[in-house]
Amino acid sequence: MSNNNNHQLGEAPWLHVIISTGLGVGFWPWGPGTLGGFVALLIWIALYFALSPMWLAIATVLLVVGTLFVGVWTDNVMERYWGEDPRTVIIDEYFGTWVATLAALFVDGPSYVAVSLATIGFVLFRVIDITKPLGCRWVDRHIHGGWGCMLDDALAGFYAICLTLIIRYAGLVEYVHDLLS
């Protein structure tokens, strides 16, 4: 990950700057990736309360697929200006968070379960994305350009889904809720 914005070709196109930095969130100096993922989580939670389960599923899939392709496109452009995988480019964190929220779809029960699962998925995604276990580091180092930037987050999001589903079906969310009630 590059920490410098070396502007190799001059000023980056403003549309790509806005998209790739998650509407400017990537310029936050402390943990821009985590903040970007948290913003993506808040967007998903807002959609959860605004949409029916069917429309939430459609919206989540559209966010995942759309962000994947837009992220690959804009990251390829931004790398020409800011170098490979610049710290401020966080569209991949939005993408990975939305991948992780797939585990919270179609929850039959109170809303706290779905929101808790989405939040757990986000936290697990960030931990996995930062530590890069089980192939994530390999993808990060060997697949370059926009696809490399997005695919390590896809893998981290997939691992987060698996762990979140284990937590879900082990009944841990309800167990903790009952303990705190």
Tab-separated table of N, CA and C in Angstrom:
chain	number	residue	atom	x	y	z
A	1	MET	N	0.859	-1.173	0.000
A	1	MET	CA	0.000	0.000	0.000
A	1	MET	C	0.898	1.227	0.000
A	2	SER	N	0.613	2.130	-0.858
A	2	SER	CA	1.400	3.354	-0.977
A	2	SER	C	0.812	4.435	-0.079
A	3	ASN	N	1.668	5.094	0.694
A	3	ASN	CA	1.208	6.178	1.560
A	3	ASN	C	1.378	7.538	0.909
A	4	ASN	N	1.966	7.562	-0.268
A	4	ASN	CA	2.182	8.864	-0.903
A	4	ASN	C	1.211	9.061	-2.055
A	5	ASN	N	0.844	10.281	-2.257
A	5	ASN	CA	0.031	10.655	-3.410
A	5	ASN	C	0.968	11.412	-4.346
A	6	ASN	N	1.736	10.656	-5.154
A	6	ASN	CA	2.813	11.273	-5.912
A	6	ASN	C	2.363	11.923	-7.211
A	7	HIS	N	1.105	11.830	-7.552
A	7	HIS	CA	0.567	12.491	-8.748
A	7	HIS	C	1.496	12.302	-9.953
A	8	GLN	N	1.720	11.059	-10.348
A	8	GLN	CA	2.638	10.737	-11.427
A	8	GLN	C	2.258	11.408	-12.743
A	9	LEU	N	0.980	11.599	-12.990
A	9	LEU	CA	0.540	12.168	-14.260
A	9	LEU	C	-0.088	13.542	-14.099
A	10	GLY	N	0.064	14.153	-12.959
A	10	GLY	CA	-0.591	15.431	-12.712
A	10	GLY	C	-1.795	15.242	-11.818
A	11	GLU	N	-2.771	16.098	-11.978
A	11	GLU	CA	-3.967	16.069	-11.130
A	11	GLU	C	-4.900	14.933	-11.559
A	12	ALA	N	-5.314	14.119	-10.599
A	12	ALA	CA	-6.219	13.004	-10.881
A	12	ALA	C	-7.609	13.532	-11.224
A	13	PRO	N	-8.342	12.836	-12.102
A	13	PRO	CA	-9.703	13.261	-12.448
A	13	PRO	C	-10.597	13.301	-11.203
A	14	TRP	N	-11.324	14.382	-11.021
A	14	TRP	CA	-12.105	14.595	-9.800
A	14	TRP	C	-13.135	13.501	-9.564
A	15	LEU	N	-13.761	12.978	-10.631
A	15	LEU	CA	-14.758	11.927	-10.458
A	15	LEU	C	-14.132	10.686	-9.825
A	16	HIS	N	-12.957	10.317	-10.289
A	16	HIS	CA	-12.267	9.150	-9.732
A	16	HIS	C	-11.808	9.409	-8.304
A	17	VAL	N	-11.401	10.628	-8.015
A	17	VAL	CA	-11.006	10.976	-6.645
A	17	VAL	C	-12.202	10.813	-5.714
A	18	ILE	N	-13.352	11.338	-6.116
A	18	ILE	CA	-14.560	11.263	-5.284
A	18	ILE	C	-14.987	9.811	-5.075
A	19	ILE	N	-15.009	9.035	-6.152
A	19	ILE	CA	-15.450	7.642	-6.051
A	19	ILE	C	-14.449	6.818	-5.256
A	20	SER	N	-13.184	6.895	-5.623
A	20	SER	CA	-12.180	6.022	-5.014
A	20	SER	C	-11.947	6.315	-3.543
A	21	THR	N	-12.152	7.550	-3.128
A	21	THR	CA	-11.951	7.908	-1.720
A	21	THR	C	-13.234	7.793	-0.906
A	22	GLY	N	-14.265	7.218	-1.486
A	22	GLY	CA	-15.523	7.060	-0.753
A	22	GLY	C	-16.113	8.387	-0.346
A	23	LEU	N	-16.256	9.290	-1.324
A	23	LEU	CA	-16.771	10.650	-1.109
A	23	LEU	C	-15.874	11.450	-0.170
A	24	GLY	N	-14.577	11.184	-0.245
A	24	GLY	CA	-13.609	11.944	0.547
A	24	GLY	C	-13.236	11.318	1.874
A	25	VAL	N	-13.925	10.257	2.272
A	25	VAL	CA	-13.630	9.606	3.553
A	25	VAL	C	-12.186	9.101	3.584
A	26	GLY	N	-11.649	8.722	2.435
A	26	GLY	CA	-10.283	8.215	2.367
A	26	GLY	C	-9.216	9.226	2.752
A	27	PHE	N	-9.578	10.486	2.808
A	27	PHE	CA	-8.614	11.508	3.219
A	27	PHE	C	-8.514	11.634	4.737
A	28	TRP	N	-9.363	10.922	5.484
A	28	TRP	CA	-9.293	10.929	6.943
A	28	TRP	C	-7.918	10.398	7.346
A	29	PRO	N	-7.194	11.091	8.228
A	29	PRO	CA	-5.802	10.722	8.503
A	29	PRO	C	-5.607	9.454	9.339
A	30	TRP	N	-6.587	9.043	10.136
A	30	TRP	CA	-6.419	7.895	11.016
A	30	TRP	C	-7.382	6.788	10.624
A	31	GLY	N	-6.847	5.703	10.101
A	31	GLY	CA	-7.685	4.561	9.750
A	31	GLY	C	-8.738	4.837	8.701
A	32	PRO	N	-8.355	5.386	7.554
A	32	PRO	CA	-9.372	5.699	6.547
A	32	PRO	C	-10.112	4.462	6.041
A	33	GLY	N	-9.438	3.322	5.980
A	33	GLY	CA	-10.111	2.105	5.527
A	33	GLY	C	-11.189	1.657	6.492
A	34	THR	N	-10.882	1.699	7.776
A	34	THR	CA	-11.865	1.315	8.784
A	34	THR	C	-13.028	2.299	8.802
A	35	LEU	N	-12.722	3.582	8.700
A	35	LEU	CA	-13.793	4.580	8.658
A	35	LEU	C	-14.660	4.379	7.415
A	36	GLY	N	-14.031	4.109	6.269
A	36	GLY	CA	-14.794	3.859	5.043
A	36	GLY	C	-15.697	2.647	5.177
A	37	GLY	N	-15.172	1.573	5.768
A	37	GLY	CA	-15.991	0.390	5.996
A	37	GLY	C	-17.144	0.672	6.944
A	38	PHE	N	-16.893	1.504	7.959
A	38	PHE	CA	-17.951	1.867	8.908
A	38	PHE	C	-19.040	2.685	8.218
A	39	VAL	N	-18.641	3.594	7.333
A	39	VAL	CA	-19.631	4.365	6.564
A	39	VAL	C	-20.468	3.415	5.705
A	40	ALA	N	-19.805	2.437	5.073
A	40	ALA	CA	-20.539	1.449	4.271
A	40	ALA	C	-21.520	0.665	5.142
A	41	LEU	N	-21.105	0.310	6.355
A	41	LEU	CA	-21.999	-0.389	7.281
A	41	LEU	C	-23.210	0.471	7.621
A	42	LEU	N	-22.985	1.749	7.896
A	42	LEU	CA	-24.099	2.652	8.214
A	42	LEU	C	-25.066	2.774	7.037
A	43	ILE	N	-24.525	2.814	5.818
A	43	ILE	CA	-25.385	2.854	4.629
A	43	ILE	C	-26.235	1.590	4.568
A	44	TRP	N	-25.610	0.430	4.819
A	44	TRP	CA	-26.354	-0.830	4.775
A	44	TRP	C	-27.433	-0.865	5.858
A	45	ILE	N	-27.103	-0.412	7.062
A	45	ILE	CA	-28.091	-0.399	8.150
A	45	ILE	C	-29.265	0.512	7.790
A	46	ALA	N	-28.980	1.663	7.187
A	46	ALA	CA	-30.067	2.557	6.753
A	46	ALA	C	-30.948	1.854	5.724
A	47	LEU	N	-30.336	1.134	4.792
A	47	LEU	CA	-31.113	0.379	3.803
A	47	LEU	C	-31.923	-0.727	4.478
A	48	TYR	N	-31.356	-1.358	5.487
A	48	TYR	CA	-32.057	-2.421	6.212
A	48	TYR	C	-33.378	-1.908	6.779
A	49	PHE	N	-33.347	-0.730	7.367
A	49	PHE	CA	-34.565	-0.189	7.975
A	49	PHE	C	-35.501	0.459	6.954
A	50	ALA	N	-34.992	0.773	5.765
A	50	ALA	CA	-35.812	1.454	4.760
A	50	ALA	C	-36.462	0.504	3.756
A	51	LEU	N	-35.914	-0.695	3.583
A	51	LEU	CA	-36.366	-1.586	2.515
A	51	LEU	C	-36.950	-2.880	3.069
A	52	SER	N	-37.760	-3.511	2.247
A	52	SER	CA	-38.249	-4.849	2.582
A	52	SER	C	-37.084	-5.830	2.435
A	53	PRO	N	-37.195	-7.037	3.012
A	53	PRO	CA	-36.101	-8.005	2.887
A	53	PRO	C	-35.701	-8.298	1.439
A	54	MET	N	-36.687	-8.421	0.544
A	54	MET	CA	-36.367	-8.695	-0.856
A	54	MET	C	-35.582	-7.540	-1.472
A	55	TRP	N	-36.040	-6.303	-1.244
A	55	TRP	CA	-35.351	-5.147	-1.818
A	55	TRP	C	-33.998	-4.915	-1.160
A	56	LEU	N	-33.874	-5.265	0.112
A	56	LEU	CA	-32.570	-5.170	0.775
A	56	LEU	C	-31.581	-6.141	0.137
A	57	ALA	N	-32.039	-7.363	-0.140
A	57	ALA	CA	-31.172	-8.347	-0.792
A	57	ALA	C	-30.748	-7.859	-2.173
A	58	ILE	N	-31.697	-7.337	-2.932
A	58	ILE	CA	-31.377	-6.814	-4.268
A	58	ILE	C	-30.406	-5.648	-4.156
A	59	ALA	N	-30.671	-4.730	-3.247
A	59	ALA	CA	-29.793	-3.562	-3.074
A	59	ALA	C	-28.394	-3.987	-2.649
A	60	THR	N	-28.300	-4.961	-1.745
A	60	THR	CA	-26.985	-5.413	-1.276
A	60	THR	C	-26.197	-6.060	-2.404
A	61	VAL	N	-26.848	-6.916	-3.172
A	61	VAL	CA	-26.163	-7.553	-4.312
A	61	VAL	C	-25.731	-6.498	-5.330
A	62	LEU	N	-26.597	-5.525	-5.602
A	62	LEU	CA	-26.226	-4.449	-6.534
A	62	LEU	C	-25.060	-3.624	-6.000
A	63	LEU	N	-25.050	-3.353	-4.703
A	63	LEU	CA	-23.919	-2.631	-4.109
A	63	LEU	C	-22.628	-3.426	-4.266
A	64	VAL	N	-22.691	-4.725	-3.989
A	64	VAL	CA	-21.498	-5.569	-4.084
A	64	VAL	C	-20.994	-5.624	-5.525
A	65	VAL	N	-21.861	-5.971	-6.453
A	65	VAL	CA	-21.447	-6.118	-7.858
A	65	VAL	C	-21.044	-4.770	-8.445
A	66	GLY	N	-21.860	-3.753	-8.211
A	66	GLY	CA	-21.554	-2.426	-8.742
A	66	GLY	C	-20.256	-1.868	-8.196
A	67	THR	N	-20.051	-2.015	-6.889
A	67	THR	CA	-18.829	-1.494	-6.285
A	67	THR	C	-17.608	-2.274	-6.757
A	68	LEU	N	-17.766	-3.567	-7.002
A	68	LEU	CA	-16.648	-4.353	-7.527
A	68	LEU	C	-16.165	-3.777	-8.854
A	69	PHE	N	-17.070	-3.618	-9.798
A	69	PHE	CA	-16.659	-3.169	-11.128
A	69	PHE	C	-16.258	-1.698	-11.152
A	70	VAL	N	-16.982	-0.863	-10.432
A	70	VAL	CA	-16.594	0.554	-10.353
A	70	VAL	C	-15.258	0.680	-9.628
A	71	GLY	N	-15.057	-0.143	-8.593
A	71	GLY	CA	-13.799	-0.110	-7.852
A	71	GLY	C	-12.610	-0.524	-8.701
A	72	VAL	N	-12.765	-1.580	-9.483
A	72	VAL	CA	-11.680	-2.002	-10.384
A	72	VAL	C	-11.357	-0.885	-11.366
A	73	TRP	N	-12.383	-0.312	-11.954
A	73	TRP	CA	-12.213	0.764	-12.943
A	73	TRP	C	-11.514	1.972	-12.332
A	74	THR	N	-12.029	2.458	-11.213
A	74	THR	CA	-11.475	3.685	-10.643
A	74	THR	C	-10.102	3.447	-10.023
A	75	ASP	N	-9.868	2.251	-9.465
A	75	ASP	CA	-8.547	1.971	-8.909
A	75	ASP	C	-7.497	1.916	-10.008
A	76	ASN	N	-7.841	1.323	-11.149
A	76	ASN	CA	-6.896	1.307	-12.270
A	76	ASN	C	-6.523	2.722	-12.698
A	77	VAL	N	-7.489	3.623	-12.711
A	77	VAL	CA	-7.211	5.020	-13.062
A	77	VAL	C	-6.359	5.676	-11.983
A	78	MET	N	-6.745	5.514	-10.726
A	78	MET	CA	-6.058	6.211	-9.635
A	78	MET	C	-4.621	5.744	-9.447
A	79	GLU	N	-4.337	4.476	-9.749
A	79	GLU	CA	-2.959	3.994	-9.618
A	79	GLU	C	-2.011	4.738	-10.550
A	80	ARG	N	-2.515	5.187	-11.679
A	80	ARG	CA	-1.667	5.948	-12.605
A	80	ARG	C	-1.303	7.312	-12.037
A	81	TYR	N	-2.112	7.811	-11.120
A	81	TYR	CA	-1.869	9.131	-10.534
A	81	TYR	C	-1.223	9.046	-9.156
A	82	TRP	N	-1.671	8.109	-8.336
A	82	TRP	CA	-1.245	8.074	-6.937
A	82	TRP	C	-0.389	6.869	-6.583
A	83	GLY	N	-0.067	6.012	-7.549
A	83	GLY	CA	0.736	4.826	-7.269
A	83	GLY	C	-0.149	3.635	-6.910
A	84	GLU	N	0.500	2.484	-6.708
A	84	GLU	CA	-0.237	1.248	-6.463
A	84	GLU	C	-0.886	1.240	-5.082
A	85	ASP	N	-2.161	0.909	-5.043
A	85	ASP	CA	-2.972	0.756	-3.830
A	85	ASP	C	-2.740	1.881	-2.814
A	86	PRO	N	-3.022	3.118	-3.207
A	86	PRO	CA	-2.810	4.228	-2.271
A	86	PRO	C	-3.752	4.145	-1.072
A	87	ARG	N	-3.275	4.627	0.046
A	87	ARG	CA	-4.008	4.563	1.319
A	87	ARG	C	-5.360	5.275	1.247
A	88	THR	N	-5.451	6.317	0.462
A	88	THR	CA	-6.684	7.106	0.393
A	88	THR	C	-7.767	6.447	-0.455
A	89	VAL	N	-7.394	5.488	-1.285
A	89	VAL	CA	-8.378	4.780	-2.112
A	89	VAL	C	-9.012	3.695	-1.245
A	90	ILE	N	-10.282	3.920	-0.879
A	90	ILE	CA	-10.945	3.021	0.074
A	90	ILE	C	-12.233	2.424	-0.478
A	91	ILE	N	-12.444	2.525	-1.774
A	91	ILE	CA	-13.666	1.931	-2.331
A	91	ILE	C	-13.692	0.429	-2.073
A	92	ASP	N	-12.512	-0.174	-1.977
A	92	ASP	CA	-12.442	-1.599	-1.684
A	92	ASP	C	-12.952	-1.923	-0.280
A	93	GLU	N	-12.852	-0.974	0.651
A	93	GLU	CA	-13.373	-1.198	2.007
A	93	GLU	C	-14.904	-1.155	2.011
A	94	TYR	N	-15.477	-0.269	1.214
A	94	TYR	CA	-16.936	-0.254	1.056
A	94	TYR	C	-17.372	-1.609	0.494
A	95	PHE	N	-16.702	-2.032	-0.563
A	95	PHE	CA	-17.017	-3.302	-1.217
A	95	PHE	C	-16.927	-4.470	-0.234
A	96	GLY	N	-15.799	-4.586	0.458
A	96	GLY	CA	-15.608	-5.696	1.390
A	96	GLY	C	-16.624	-5.709	2.514
A	97	THR	N	-16.971	-4.531	3.008
A	97	THR	CA	-17.991	-4.446	4.055
A	97	THR	C	-19.329	-4.925	3.525
A	98	TRP	N	-19.686	-4.498	2.313
A	98	TRP	CA	-20.962	-4.932	1.744
A	98	TRP	C	-20.964	-6.421	1.437
A	99	VAL	N	-19.809	-6.994	1.065
A	99	VAL	CA	-19.727	-8.452	0.913
A	99	VAL	C	-20.034	-9.109	2.259
A	100	ALA	N	-19.417	-8.607	3.321
A	100	ALA	CA	-19.606	-9.193	4.653
A	100	ALA	C	-21.052	-9.100	5.133
A	101	THR	N	-21.772	-8.051	4.726
A	101	THR	CA	-23.169	-7.912	5.174
A	101	THR	C	-24.097	-8.929	4.522
A	102	LEU	N	-23.633	-9.614	3.489
A	102	LEU	CA	-24.474	-10.637	2.863
A	102	LEU	C	-24.898	-11.694	3.883
A	103	ALA	N	-24.087	-11.912	4.915
A	103	ALA	CA	-24.417	-12.899	5.944
A	103	ALA	C	-25.619	-12.478	6.782
A	104	ALA	N	-25.951	-11.204	6.774
A	104	ALA	CA	-27.059	-10.705	7.600
A	104	ALA	C	-28.384	-10.654	6.848
A	105	LEU	N	-28.383	-11.053	5.590
A	105	LEU	CA	-29.627	-11.019	4.816
A	105	LEU	C	-30.577	-12.123	5.263
A	106	PHE	N	-31.838	-11.871	5.104
A	106	PHE	CA	-32.904	-12.845	5.366
A	106	PHE	C	-32.908	-13.375	6.799
A	107	VAL	N	-32.578	-12.501	7.736
A	107	VAL	CA	-32.638	-12.893	9.139
A	107	VAL	C	-34.099	-12.902	9.563
A	108	ASP	N	-34.542	-14.035	10.035
A	108	ASP	CA	-35.911	-14.152	10.525
A	108	ASP	C	-35.875	-13.917	12.030
A	109	GLY	N	-36.320	-12.765	12.424
A	109	GLY	CA	-36.292	-12.440	13.842
A	109	GLY	C	-36.176	-10.948	14.042
A	110	PRO	N	-35.868	-10.560	15.254
A	110	PRO	CA	-35.793	-9.129	15.557
A	110	PRO	C	-34.669	-8.437	14.795
A	111	SER	N	-34.848	-7.141	14.593
A	111	SER	CA	-33.875	-6.377	13.811
A	111	SER	C	-32.503	-6.343	14.463
A	112	TYR	N	-32.435	-6.463	15.800
A	112	TYR	CA	-31.116	-6.420	16.437
A	112	TYR	C	-30.229	-7.567	15.959
A	113	VAL	N	-30.826	-8.692	15.560
A	113	VAL	CA	-30.028	-9.824	15.084
A	113	VAL	C	-29.356	-9.468	13.761
A	114	ALA	N	-30.116	-8.948	12.812
A	114	ALA	CA	-29.551	-8.592	11.506
A	114	ALA	C	-28.506	-7.492	11.639
A	115	VAL	N	-28.811	-6.465	12.403
A	115	VAL	CA	-27.862	-5.358	12.570
A	115	VAL	C	-26.613	-5.846	13.301
A	116	SER	N	-26.789	-6.704	14.297
A	116	SER	CA	-25.634	-7.265	15.007
A	116	SER	C	-24.774	-8.101	14.070
A	117	LEU	N	-25.412	-8.929	13.250
A	117	LEU	CA	-24.653	-9.756	12.306
A	117	LEU	C	-23.915	-8.909	11.279
A	118	ALA	N	-24.548	-7.857	10.784
A	118	ALA	CA	-23.869	-6.961	9.843
A	118	ALA	C	-22.673	-6.298	10.513
A	119	THR	N	-22.839	-5.893	11.760
A	119	THR	CA	-21.743	-5.252	12.494
A	119	THR	C	-20.622	-6.246	12.772
A	120	ILE	N	-20.978	-7.456	13.169
A	120	ILE	CA	-19.974	-8.503	13.381
A	120	ILE	C	-19.238	-8.783	12.077
A	121	GLY	N	-19.981	-8.867	10.972
A	121	GLY	CA	-19.356	-9.078	9.668
A	121	GLY	C	-18.374	-7.979	9.324
A	122	PHE	N	-18.747	-6.732	9.596
A	122	PHE	CA	-17.854	-5.600	9.349
A	122	PHE	C	-16.581	-5.727	10.181
A	123	VAL	N	-16.720	-6.001	11.473
A	123	VAL	CA	-15.546	-6.109	12.354
A	123	VAL	C	-14.645	-7.256	11.898
A	124	LEU	N	-15.242	-8.402	11.605
A	124	LEU	CA	-14.446	-9.536	11.126
A	124	LEU	C	-13.768	-9.214	9.802
A	125	PHE	N	-14.489	-8.563	8.902
A	125	PHE	CA	-13.892	-8.164	7.627
A	125	PHE	C	-12.666	-7.291	7.852
A	126	ARG	N	-12.775	-6.281	8.712
A	126	ARG	CA	-11.645	-5.376	8.944
A	126	ARG	C	-10.461	-6.118	9.560
A	127	VAL	N	-10.724	-7.000	10.527
A	127	VAL	CA	-9.636	-7.766	11.145
A	127	VAL	C	-8.953	-8.635	10.091
A	128	ILE	N	-9.736	-9.311	9.281
A	128	ILE	CA	-9.179	-10.180	8.240
A	128	ILE	C	-8.472	-9.353	7.177
A	129	ASP	N	-9.050	-8.229	6.779
A	129	ASP	CA	-8.427	-7.385	5.760
A	129	ASP	C	-7.097	-6.816	6.247
A	130	ILE	N	-7.008	-6.491	7.512
A	130	ILE	CA	-5.767	-5.934	8.060
A	130	ILE	C	-4.709	-7.020	8.243
A	131	THR	N	-5.099	-8.193	8.752
A	131	THR	CA	-4.124	-9.258	9.020
A	131	THR	C	-3.810	-10.102	7.787
A	132	LYS	N	-4.721	-10.155	6.835
A	132	LYS	CA	-4.557	-10.852	5.551
A	132	LYS	C	-4.137	-12.323	5.685
A	133	PRO	N	-4.954	-13.153	6.355
A	133	PRO	CA	-4.628	-14.581	6.447
A	133	PRO	C	-5.132	-15.359	5.231
A	134	LEU	N	-4.761	-16.631	5.165
A	134	LEU	CA	-5.359	-17.624	4.264
A	134	LEU	C	-5.552	-17.159	2.820
A	135	GLY	N	-4.500	-16.727	2.202
A	135	GLY	CA	-4.561	-16.348	0.797
A	135	GLY	C	-4.794	-14.881	0.533
A	136	CYS	N	-5.282	-14.142	1.501
A	136	CYS	CA	-5.525	-12.703	1.291
A	136	CYS	C	-4.217	-11.970	0.996
A	137	ARG	N	-3.156	-12.311	1.737
A	137	ARG	CA	-1.864	-11.656	1.505
A	137	ARG	C	-1.327	-12.018	0.120
A	138	TRP	N	-1.503	-13.279	-0.288
A	138	TRP	CA	-1.031	-13.691	-1.607
A	138	TRP	C	-1.741	-12.884	-2.692
A	139	VAL	N	-3.057	-12.772	-2.600
A	139	VAL	CA	-3.822	-11.992	-3.582
A	139	VAL	C	-3.337	-10.552	-3.583
A	140	ASP	N	-3.141	-9.983	-2.401
A	140	ASP	CA	-2.705	-8.595	-2.274
A	140	ASP	C	-1.346	-8.367	-2.938
A	141	ARG	N	-0.448	-9.351	-2.843
A	141	ARG	CA	0.912	-9.187	-3.375
A	141	ARG	C	1.063	-9.593	-4.840
A	142	HIS	N	0.224	-10.509	-5.315
A	142	HIS	CA	0.451	-11.075	-6.644
A	142	HIS	C	-0.547	-10.662	-7.720
A	143	ILE	N	-1.682	-10.137	-7.331
A	143	ILE	CA	-2.645	-9.665	-8.328
A	143	ILE	C	-2.636	-8.149	-8.254
A	144	HIS	N	-2.239	-7.528	-9.328
A	144	HIS	CA	-2.026	-6.080	-9.316
A	144	HIS	C	-3.189	-5.347	-9.979
A	145	GLY	N	-3.159	-4.042	-9.844
A	145	GLY	CA	-4.173	-3.190	-10.454
A	145	GLY	C	-5.471	-3.233	-9.671
A	146	GLY	N	-6.522	-2.819	-10.344
A	146	GLY	CA	-7.826	-2.739	-9.710
A	146	GLY	C	-8.342	-4.077	-9.215
A	147	TRP	N	-8.088	-5.142	-9.984
A	147	TRP	CA	-8.566	-6.458	-9.553
A	147	TRP	C	-7.874	-6.895	-8.272
A	148	GLY	N	-6.589	-6.662	-8.168
A	148	GLY	CA	-5.872	-7.019	-6.945
A	148	GLY	C	-6.373	-6.257	-5.742
A	149	CYS	N	-6.631	-4.970	-5.955
A	149	CYS	CA	-7.138	-4.118	-4.878
A	149	CYS	C	-8.479	-4.625	-4.365
A	150	MET	N	-9.320	-5.088	-5.263
A	150	MET	CA	-10.670	-5.502	-4.877
A	150	MET	C	-10.739	-6.971	-4.439
A	151	LEU	N	-9.932	-7.847	-5.051
A	151	LEU	CA	-10.086	-9.273	-4.782
A	151	LEU	C	-9.611	-9.689	-3.402
A	152	ASP	N	-8.588	-9.017	-2.849
A	152	ASP	CA	-8.205	-9.390	-1.485
A	152	ASP	C	-9.325	-9.030	-0.512
A	153	ASP	N	-10.064	-7.959	-0.805
A	153	ASP	CA	-11.205	-7.594	0.035
A	153	ASP	C	-12.387	-8.534	-0.196
A	154	ALA	N	-12.527	-9.038	-1.422
A	154	ALA	CA	-13.572	-10.031	-1.685
A	154	ALA	C	-13.311	-11.292	-0.863
A	155	LEU	N	-12.057	-11.721	-0.829
A	155	LEU	CA	-11.701	-12.910	-0.060
A	155	LEU	C	-11.880	-12.662	1.438
A	156	ALA	N	-11.440	-11.505	1.912
A	156	ALA	CA	-11.632	-11.157	3.329
A	156	ALA	C	-13.119	-11.094	3.667
A	157	GLY	N	-13.921	-10.532	2.772
A	157	GLY	CA	-15.369	-10.482	2.984
A	157	GLY	C	-15.986	-11.868	3.014
A	158	PHE	N	-15.502	-12.757	2.147
A	158	PHE	CA	-15.997	-14.137	2.130
A	158	PHE	C	-15.684	-14.841	3.449
A	159	TYR	N	-14.451	-14.682	3.934
A	159	TYR	CA	-14.095	-15.272	5.231
A	159	TYR	C	-14.963	-14.691	6.347
A	160	ALA	N	-15.232	-13.390	6.276
A	160	ALA	CA	-16.087	-12.752	7.284
A	160	ALA	C	-17.497	-13.334	7.234
A	161	ILE	N	-18.011	-13.589	6.020
A	161	ILE	CA	-19.331	-14.225	5.889
A	161	ILE	C	-19.325	-15.582	6.589
A	162	CYS	N	-18.319	-16.394	6.303
A	162	CYS	CA	-18.255	-17.738	6.894
A	162	CYS	C	-18.247	-17.674	8.417
A	163	LEU	N	-17.402	-16.818	8.976
A	163	LEU	CA	-17.329	-16.699	10.437
A	163	LEU	C	-18.614	-16.123	11.026
A	164	THR	N	-19.204	-15.158	10.334
A	164	THR	CA	-20.456	-14.563	10.812
A	164	THR	C	-21.577	-15.592	10.809
A	165	LEU	N	-21.615	-16.441	9.793
A	165	LEU	CA	-22.649	-17.485	9.748
A	165	LEU	C	-22.449	-18.514	10.859
A	166	ILE	N	-21.207	-18.819	11.184
A	166	ILE	CA	-20.943	-19.711	12.320
A	166	ILE	C	-21.484	-19.083	13.602
A	167	ILE	N	-21.199	-17.809	13.790
A	167	ILE	CA	-21.707	-17.085	14.967
A	167	ILE	C	-23.232	-17.077	14.963
A	168	ARG	N	-23.801	-16.828	13.788
A	168	ARG	CA	-25.270	-16.766	13.672
A	168	ARG	C	-25.917	-18.089	14.056
A	169	TYR	N	-25.433	-19.182	13.457
A	169	TYR	CA	-26.091	-20.464	13.676
A	169	TYR	C	-25.691	-21.123	14.991
A	170	ALA	N	-24.667	-20.611	15.642
A	170	ALA	CA	-24.341	-21.062	16.997
A	170	ALA	C	-25.230	-20.371	18.027
A	171	GLY	N	-25.991	-19.374	17.583
A	171	GLY	CA	-26.911	-18.674	18.473
A	171	GLY	C	-26.237	-17.678	19.395
A	172	LEU	N	-25.018	-17.262	19.051
A	172	LEU	CA	-24.265	-16.386	19.951
A	172	LEU	C	-24.839	-14.981	20.044
A	173	VAL	N	-25.437	-14.479	18.966
A	173	VAL	CA	-26.013	-13.127	19.017
A	173	VAL	C	-27.162	-13.093	20.013
A	174	GLU	N	-28.049	-14.061	19.914
A	174	GLU	CA	-29.182	-14.124	20.830
A	174	GLU	C	-28.721	-14.377	22.265
A	175	TYR	N	-27.702	-15.222	22.415
A	175	TYR	CA	-27.172	-15.532	23.744
A	175	TYR	C	-26.635	-14.275	24.419
A	176	VAL	N	-25.824	-13.506	23.702
A	176	VAL	CA	-25.277	-12.263	24.265
A	176	VAL	C	-26.401	-11.276	24.551
A	177	HIS	N	-27.375	-11.182	23.656
A	177	HIS	CA	-28.511	-10.281	23.875
A	177	HIS	C	-29.260	-10.656	25.154
A	178	ASP	N	-29.489	-11.956	25.353
A	178	ASP	CA	-30.189	-12.405	26.559
A	178	ASP	C	-29.374	-12.116	27.823
A	179	LEU	N	-28.054	-12.254	27.731
A	179	LEU	CA	-27.202	-11.939	28.882
A	179	LEU	C	-27.282	-10.464	29.259
A	180	LEU	N	-27.348	-9.614	28.243
A	180	LEU	CA	-27.355	-8.173	28.485
A	180	LEU	C	-28.737	-7.631	28.828
A	181	SER	N	-29.769	-8.423	28.590
A	181	SER	CA	-31.143	-7.948	28.843
A	181	SER	C	-31.544	-8.093	30.290
